[in-house]
C-alpha cells in the first residue's frame, strides 16, 4: 500500500495535468481534498505562469469596511480600485493563483443562519481562484477553466453548463456575446450556453467601484445524458454552480452610471468544498473527507446516534442539523482564532462569539454532549491557546444558556395561546445574557413560537434614539434616577443609609489572565418613580432602585455607568435589566425595567455587564496614562481640562500653548505603549485628603473630592508617592480618582489616538481607542496612508494641470476627513440597526463618504447624517441597508427628513442626499428616527 501510494504521488508530480479523478468513480478512487487543492494551484502555476500566493488571514488587513475576508479578491482590492502604490509588491502582480480562507458570517455576505439547515452552506470555506490584472481576459480565462475541469479533473463535459450575461437595457448594456462565442468555440454545445440577467450574471464589488459581467459554470449531479438547462440558477440541489469567472471592465460611479475601466481584470472563484463534493461523487459537502473526520469525532464525543445526512422534517430532533452546525462552526472557530480573531463583543469578534454560542447550544441541548466537546474537536496540532479560548467561552456561555432556556420556558408557560413571545424578555436575553438574536429566534422556532419582532425593533430603536441624542438625551428623561431635594430629605429623615458601593472595586484576575467580577447580594431599600419614593413598582414599569450595597459603578469622574441586570435571590428565571446608574446624595440609583413587581425589602443579586465594565476600566486607565504622556511630551504645564470614558473610546481635553504636531502625538503614543509593555501594576489606596495634597506633581486638587480620597498610581506603590519629598510621582501617573481601573497596564494591549483638534484657542481635545480597536484603527490609518501616497505619486509622476492637482488634493482631504468622522460616529453608535446623527462636513460629497464608510464598517446598519453649515443650510446624506429593501427606501427617508427642514432631496432606494434649513434640524432628527421606526416595524 505504501509503495502504491508513493508511485501515485510520483505520477502526480511527473504529469500534473493528466491524473485521473473521474467524478463518477467511487470515493476510494478519487483524490482527497488536499490533492484536489494542490492540483488546482499547480495547474495555474506550472502550466499557465501564475504566481502562487498564500492565503491572506481571515482578519482583513487595511480594510476596516470588512468584518472578515469573505472572498478571494479582498486582498487584491487596491489593484481593482487603482489605489495600489505603483512601487509596492502588490502592483507587480499580473497572474496570480491561490486558495483563500473565507468566512461569511455577518455583513453583506452572511450564511450563518443557513448553516446546518442544508448540506452546502458554511461559515468558513476555501475559495480557489486565479486572477489576471491587466493581462489575459475572457478567452484565456474560459479556456483555462474548461481545460482544468474537463482534462485535469476529467469532469464529463455533458454535465457542465455555462451562463453568460444577457445584457440590461436600463443600463445600456448589451449581451456579453464575446463570452458566449468563446464557450461555443471551446466546443460547449449551444444548448449548454445560457443567458441570464443582471442579478445572476453581473458582479459588483459594492454600491460603487469595479464591476462587470460574469460567466458561471454549473454541474449536473444526475447526468445520464439528460438536458438539465432548465434547472440552472433555479435553486435545484441537482444542478449547482461550481465556478464563477468575473470580467471586471466597468466602474460604477456614485450616481449609478457605469464607466469603462482603463484596465480589464479577471477574478475567478471556485469553492473547494463544492468541487470536492463533485469529484468525490457525493451530494453533500458534509459527506466529503473535509468533514467526515470531524463528524466522526462529534459522534465519539457525544455518544448519540451517528450522522445520517438528514434534513428538514426527516431530521427528527434536528440531530443531523446539530452535527453540521458543530462541524462547520468548529472549523470557523479554529481558523479565526489562529488568525487572531477571538470571541468578543464588537465587530468580527462579536460574530465569532455568536458562532461559538450557537455551536455550544447545539452541543449541549441537541447532541447532549458533555462540556468540552468543542475544544476536543480541535486537532492536537492546533495550539493549546485555541483550545483554552474555546473552553473558556463554552464554559462562560453554558451557564447563561441554561438560565436563558429556563427563562424562555417559564415565559412560554405564562403566555396566552397564539401570542408572540414578549420583546422585553427577548431584549433582556439579548442584552444581559449575550444571546444572539438568531439564537433566540431558533429556540422559539423549535417551540412553534414567534418573537414580537416589531416591539423588539422598537426597543432597539429607542436605544439608538438615546445614543443619537448624546449625553443630553439621557438627561432629559432622568426622572427615575435623579433624586429631587424632597426625596433626598425624606430618605435622610427616615434614616435610610447611603449605598455602600465599595463592591464595585471587588474584582480579580484569574489564573488564565481573565478578569473575574463577583456578583453582589443586596436589599432593596426604596424604589423611585415619577419623582416620588415608593415601596412597590408594578411589572413593565421603569423605576429607580435604591439598594443598601452595590457592585455597579455610577456615572461620575468622567466614567460612564455600568450596565447589567439583577435577579430576585433564588429566582434565576427573572432578569431585571439595569440600564444606567447614578449617584445622588450618597445613594446609588439603578434604573431598572421591572419585569415583575418589585418591593422594598426584596433580596436581589447584581451582575454587571463584564465586557462593558472591563472596556471602561481599560479606557480609564488609558486616560491616566494619556494625561501623563501628554505632560511628559508637551511639558509639566499641560493641564487636564476634562475627560469622558466609555466602553468604546476615551476623550481627553487639555490646555496647550500651541498646536500639537503629529510627531508629538506619535511620541505620546510611544510613551503610553512603553508603559503597556512594562505591564506596570496599578496601585490604589484611600488616604486623607490633606495627605494627598503633599504628593509631588499632583494636578490641582478639586475641593469637591471626598475625604478620604482615592489615589491611583501606575507602577509606584501609593506609600512611596506619599513619602515626604518623594519625587517618585513625577516619574509616573498619579491621580485622585474614584473610577475603576485595570490591575496591570498590559491588559490595555495598545492605544491609538484617532483624533486631535482645538476646541478653542489654548484647549485641545484628543480621542483615543485601546486594545483591538486601536489595532484596527492603525490598519485603517495604514490603508488611508497608502491611498494618500498613491494620489501623491500620481501628482508627481504625471504632467498634471493645476485643476487636476486641485482635484487630487481635494480627494486626499475627503478620504482623510471621511475616515476620521466615520470612526468617531461608529464608536458612539456601536452595533445599532439605525444611526441618525449630526457631524461636521465641508461638503455633501464628504458627508456621503462618511455615510458610505459607516455602512461598510457596520454592515446591516442604515445611516442618516445631517451636517449644519455656516450659511444656515443643513446637508443630508443617507444609506439604507439592502436587508431593509424594499420596505425602507433611502430616497423616501431623505425626502421625509429634508421636508421637515423646508428643503429637497432625492436619490435611489439605497443612497440619497439633500439639504434644508437649519431652523428645522432638531425636528428633522426626530423625523429621521420616527420614519426609520415606522418602516422597520412593518
JSON list of N, CA and C in Angstrom, two decimals, residues 529-566:
[
{"chain": "A", "resi": 529, "resn": "UNK", "atom": "N", "xyz": [-39.94, 56.51, 41.43]},
{"chain": "A", "resi": 529, "resn": "UNK", "atom": "CA", "xyz": [-40.62, 56.61, 40.15]},
{"chain": "A", "resi": 529, "resn": "UNK", "atom": "C", "xyz": [-41.42, 57.91, 40.10]},
{"chain": "A", "resi": 530, "resn": "UNK", "atom": "N", "xyz": [-41.32, 58.58, 38.94]},
{"chain": "A", "resi": 530, "resn": "UNK", "atom": "CA", "xyz": [-42.04, 59.84, 38.74]},
{"chain": "A", "resi": 530, "resn": "UNK", "atom": "C", "xyz": [-41.79, 60.82, 39.88]},
{"chain": "A", "resi": 531, "resn": "UNK", "atom": "N", "xyz": [-40.53, 60.93, 40.29]},
{"chain": "A", "resi": 531, "resn": "UNK", "atom": "CA", "xyz": [-40.08, 61.89, 41.30]},
{"chain": "A", "resi": 531, "resn": "UNK", "atom": "C", "xyz": [-40.75, 61.68, 42.66]},
{"chain": "A", "resi": 532, "resn": "UNK", "atom": "N", "xyz": [-41.03, 60.42, 42.97]},
{"chain": "A", "resi": 532, "resn": "UNK", "atom": "CA", "xyz": [-41.56, 60.12, 44.31]},
{"chain": "A", "resi": 532, "resn": "UNK", "atom": "C", "xyz": [-41.04, 58.76, 44.77]},
{"chain": "A", "resi": 533, "resn": "UNK", "atom": "N", "xyz": [-40.79, 58.65, 46.07]},
{"chain": "A", "resi": 533, "resn": "UNK", "atom": "CA", "xyz": [-40.34, 57.39, 46.65]},
{"chain": "A", "resi": 533, "resn": "UNK", "atom": "C", "xyz": [-41.52, 56.45, 46.81]},
{"chain": "A", "resi": 534, "resn": "UNK", "atom": "N", "xyz": [-41.30, 55.18, 46.45]},
{"chain": "A", "resi": 534, "resn": "UNK", "atom": "CA", "xyz": [-42.38, 54.19, 46.50]},
{"chain": "A", "resi": 534, "resn": "UNK", "atom": "C", "xyz": [-41.86, 52.90, 47.10]},
{"chain": "A", "resi": 535, "resn": "UNK", "atom": "N", "xyz": [-42.78, 52.14, 47.68]},
{"chain": "A", "resi": 535, "resn": "UNK", "atom": "CA", "xyz": [-42.43, 50.85, 48.27]},
{"chain": "A", "resi": 535, "resn": "UNK", "atom": "C", "xyz": [-42.64, 49.70, 47.28]},
{"chain": "A", "resi": 536, "resn": "UNK", "atom": "N", "xyz": [-43.38, 49.98, 46.22]},
{"chain": "A", "resi": 536, "resn": "UNK", "atom": "CA", "xyz": [-43.71, 48.92, 45.26]},
{"chain": "A", "resi": 536, "resn": "UNK", "atom": "C", "xyz": [-43.84, 49.50, 43.87]},
{"chain": "A", "resi": 537, "resn": "UNK", "atom": "N", "xyz": [-43.34, 48.77, 42.87]},
{"chain": "A", "resi": 537, "resn": "UNK", "atom": "CA", "xyz": [-43.47, 49.16, 41.46]},
{"chain": "A", "resi": 537, "resn": "UNK", "atom": "C", "xyz": [-43.92, 47.94, 40.67]},
{"chain": "A", "resi": 538, "resn": "UNK", "atom": "N", "xyz": [-44.94, 48.12, 39.83]},
{"chain": "A", "resi": 538, "resn": "UNK", "atom": "CA", "xyz": [-45.53, 47.00, 39.11]},
{"chain": "A", "resi": 538, "resn": "UNK", "atom": "C", "xyz": [-44.73, 46.58, 37.89]},
{"chain": "A", "resi": 539, "resn": "UNK", "atom": "N", "xyz": [-45.10, 45.41, 37.35]},
{"chain": "A", "resi": 539, "resn": "UNK", "atom": "CA", "xyz": [-44.42, 44.84, 36.19]},
{"chain": "A", "resi": 539, "resn": "UNK", "atom": "C", "xyz": [-44.55, 45.76, 34.99]},
{"chain": "A", "resi": 540, "resn": "UNK", "atom": "N", "xyz": [-43.48, 45.86, 34.22]},
{"chain": "A", "resi": 540, "resn": "UNK", "atom": "CA", "xyz": [-43.48, 46.65, 33.00]},
{"chain": "A", "resi": 540, "resn": "UNK", "atom": "C", "xyz": [-43.13, 48.11, 33.20]},
{"chain": "A", "resi": 541, "resn": "UNK", "atom": "N", "xyz": [-42.99, 48.55, 34.46]},
{"chain": "A", "resi": 541, "resn": "UNK", "atom": "CA", "xyz": [-42.69, 49.96, 34.73]},
{"chain": "A", "resi": 541, "resn": "UNK", "atom": "C", "xyz": [-41.18, 50.18, 34.91]},
{"chain": "A", "resi": 542, "resn": "UNK", "atom": "N", "xyz": [-40.75, 51.36, 34.52]},
{"chain": "A", "resi": 542, "resn": "UNK", "atom": "CA", "xyz": [-39.34, 51.72, 34.69]},
{"chain": "A", "resi": 542, "resn": "UNK", "atom": "C", "xyz": [-39.20, 52.54, 35.97]},
{"chain": "A", "resi": 543, "resn": "UNK", "atom": "N", "xyz": [-38.19, 52.25, 36.76]},
{"chain": "A", "resi": 543, "resn": "UNK", "atom": "CA", "xyz": [-38.05, 52.92, 38.04]},
{"chain": "A", "resi": 543, "resn": "UNK", "atom": "C", "xyz": [-36.59, 52.97, 38.46]},
{"chain": "A", "resi": 544, "resn": "UNK", "atom": "N", "xyz": [-36.31, 53.73, 39.51]},
{"chain": "A", "resi": 544, "resn": "UNK", "atom": "CA", "xyz": [-35.00, 53.75, 40.13]},
{"chain": "A", "resi": 544, "resn": "UNK", "atom": "C", "xyz": [-35.02, 52.85, 41.35]},
{"chain": "A", "resi": 545, "resn": "UNK", "atom": "N", "xyz": [-33.97, 52.04, 41.53]},
{"chain": "A", "resi": 545, "resn": "UNK", "atom": "CA", "xyz": [-33.89, 51.11, 42.66]},
{"chain": "A", "resi": 545, "resn": "UNK", "atom": "C", "xyz": [-32.72, 51.54, 43.55]},
{"chain": "A", "resi": 546, "resn": "UNK", "atom": "N", "xyz": [-33.03, 51.80, 44.83]},
{"chain": "A", "resi": 546, "resn": "UNK", "atom": "CA", "xyz": [-32.01, 52.17, 45.80]},
{"chain": "A", "resi": 546, "resn": "UNK", "atom": "C", "xyz": [-31.72, 50.95, 46.66]},
{"chain": "A", "resi": 547, "resn": "UNK", "atom": "N", "xyz": [-30.45, 50.56, 46.73]},
{"chain": "A", "resi": 547, "resn": "UNK", "atom": "CA", "xyz": [-30.03, 49.36, 47.44]},
{"chain": "A", "resi": 547, "resn": "UNK", "atom": "C", "xyz": [-29.12, 49.71, 48.60]},
{"chain": "A", "resi": 548, "resn": "UNK", "atom": "N", "xyz": [-28.98, 48.76, 49.53]},
{"chain": "A", "resi": 548, "resn": "UNK", "atom": "CA", "xyz": [-28.06, 49.01, 50.65]},
{"chain": "A", "resi": 548, "resn": "UNK", "atom": "C", "xyz": [-26.61, 48.90, 50.21]},
{"chain": "A", "resi": 549, "resn": "UNK", "atom": "N", "xyz": [-26.33, 48.10, 49.17]},
{"chain": "A", "resi": 549, "resn": "UNK", "atom": "CA", "xyz": [-24.98, 47.98, 48.65]},
{"chain": "A", "resi": 549, "resn": "UNK", "atom": "C", "xyz": [-25.04, 47.60, 47.16]},
{"chain": "A", "resi": 550, "resn": "UNK", "atom": "N", "xyz": [-23.96, 47.87, 46.44]},
{"chain": "A", "resi": 550, "resn": "UNK", "atom": "CA", "xyz": [-23.97, 47.56, 45.01]},
{"chain": "A", "resi": 550, "resn": "UNK", "atom": "C", "xyz": [-22.55, 47.39, 44.49]},
{"chain": "A", "resi": 551, "resn": "UNK", "atom": "N", "xyz": [-22.43, 46.59, 43.45]},
{"chain": "A", "resi": 551, "resn": "UNK", "atom": "CA", "xyz": [-21.14, 46.48, 42.74]},
{"chain": "A", "resi": 551, "resn": "UNK", "atom": "C", "xyz": [-21.18, 47.23, 41.41]},
{"chain": "A", "resi": 552, "resn": "UNK", "atom": "N", "xyz": [-22.26, 47.99, 41.16]},
{"chain": "A", "resi": 552, "resn": "UNK", "atom": "CA", "xyz": [-22.37, 48.78, 39.94]},
{"chain": "A", "resi": 552, "resn": "UNK", "atom": "C", "xyz": [-21.67, 50.12, 40.11]},
{"chain": "A", "resi": 553, "resn": "UNK", "atom": "N", "xyz": [-20.99, 50.55, 39.06]},
{"chain": "A", "resi": 553, "resn": "UNK", "atom": "CA", "xyz": [-20.33, 51.86, 39.07]},
{"chain": "A", "resi": 553, "resn": "UNK", "atom": "C", "xyz": [-21.33, 52.90, 38.58]},
{"chain": "A", "resi": 554, "resn": "UNK", "atom": "N", "xyz": [-21.56, 53.94, 39.39]},
{"chain": "A", "resi": 554, "resn": "UNK", "atom": "CA", "xyz": [-22.43, 55.03, 38.99]},
{"chain": "A", "resi": 554, "resn": "UNK", "atom": "C", "xyz": [-21.64, 56.07, 38.22]},
{"chain": "A", "resi": 555, "resn": "UNK", "atom": "N", "xyz": [-22.27, 56.69, 37.22]},
{"chain": "A", "resi": 555, "resn": "UNK", "atom": "CA", "xyz": [-21.57, 57.65, 36.37]},
{"chain": "A", "resi": 555, "resn": "UNK", "atom": "C", "xyz": [-21.01, 58.80, 37.20]},
{"chain": "A", "resi": 556, "resn": "UNK", "atom": "N", "xyz": [-19.70, 58.96, 37.18]},
{"chain": "A", "resi": 556, "resn": "UNK", "atom": "CA", "xyz": [-19.03, 60.04, 37.89]},
{"chain": "A", "resi": 556, "resn": "UNK", "atom": "C", "xyz": [-17.57, 60.06, 37.47]},
{"chain": "A", "resi": 557, "resn": "UNK", "atom": "N", "xyz": [-16.91, 61.15, 37.71]},
{"chain": "A", "resi": 557, "resn": "UNK", "atom": "CA", "xyz": [-15.50, 61.27, 37.38]},
{"chain": "A", "resi": 557, "resn": "UNK", "atom": "C", "xyz": [-15.20, 61.09, 35.91]},
{"chain": "A", "resi": 558, "resn": "UNK", "atom": "N", "xyz": [-16.20, 61.34, 35.05]},
{"chain": "A", "resi": 558, "resn": "UNK", "atom": "CA", "xyz": [-15.99, 61.21, 33.62]},
{"chain": "A", "resi": 558, "resn": "UNK", "atom": "C", "xyz": [-16.15, 59.80, 33.08]},
{"chain": "A", "resi": 559, "resn": "UNK", "atom": "N", "xyz": [-16.41, 58.81, 33.95]},
{"chain": "A", "resi": 559, "resn": "UNK", "atom": "CA", "xyz": [-16.56, 57.42, 33.50]},
{"chain": "A", "resi": 559, "resn": "UNK", "atom": "C", "xyz": [-18.03, 57.06, 33.40]},
{"chain": "A", "resi": 560, "resn": "UNK", "atom": "N", "xyz": [-18.41, 56.45, 32.28]},
{"chain": "A", "resi": 560, "resn": "UNK", "atom": "CA", "xyz": [-19.81, 56.04, 32.08]},
{"chain": "A", "resi": 560, "resn": "UNK", "atom": "C", "xyz": [-20.21, 55.00, 33.11]},
{"chain": "A", "resi": 561, "resn": "UNK", "atom": "N", "xyz": [-21.51, 54.94, 33.39]},
{"chain": "A", "resi": 561, "resn": "UNK", "atom": "CA", "xyz": [-22.00, 53.99, 34.39]},
{"chain": "A", "resi": 561, "resn": "UNK", "atom": "C", "xyz": [-22.00, 52.56, 33.86]},
{"chain": "A", "resi": 562, "resn": "UNK", "atom": "N", "xyz": [-22.04, 51.64, 34.80]},
{"chain": "A", "resi": 562, "resn": "UNK", "atom": "CA", "xyz": [-22.17, 50.22, 34.44]},
{"chain": "A", "resi": 562, "resn": "UNK", "atom": "C", "xyz": [-23.56, 49.94, 33.93]},
{"chain": "A", "resi": 563, "resn": "UNK", "atom": "N", "xyz": [-23.69, 48.83, 33.22]},
{"chain": "A", "resi": 563, "resn": "UNK", "atom": "CA", "xyz": [-24.97, 48.24, 32.87]},
{"chain": "A", "resi": 563, "resn": "UNK", "atom": "C", "xyz": [-24.94, 46.79, 33.31]},
{"chain": "A", "resi": 564, "resn": "UNK", "atom": "N", "xyz": [-26.06, 46.11, 33.26]},
{"chain": "A", "resi": 564, "resn": "UNK", "atom": "CA", "xyz": [-26.10, 44.71, 33.67]},
{"chain": "A", "resi": 564, "resn": "UNK", "atom": "C", "xyz": [-27.52, 44.31, 34.02]},
{"chain": "A", "resi": 565, "resn": "UNK", "atom": "N", "xyz": [-27.66, 43.48, 35.05]},
{"chain": "A", "resi": 565, "resn": "UNK", "atom": "CA", "xyz": [-29.00, 43.06, 35.46]},
{"chain": "A", "resi": 565, "resn": "UNK", "atom": "C", "xyz": [-28.98, 42.61, 36.90]},
{"chain": "A", "resi": 566, "resn": "UNK", "atom": "N", "xyz": [-30.18, 42.52, 37.49]},
{"chain": "A", "resi": 566, "resn": "UNK", "atom": "CA", "xyz": [-30.34, 41.97, 38.83]},
{"chain": "A", "resi": 566, "resn": "UNK", "atom": "C", "xyz": [-31.42, 40.90, 38.78]}
]
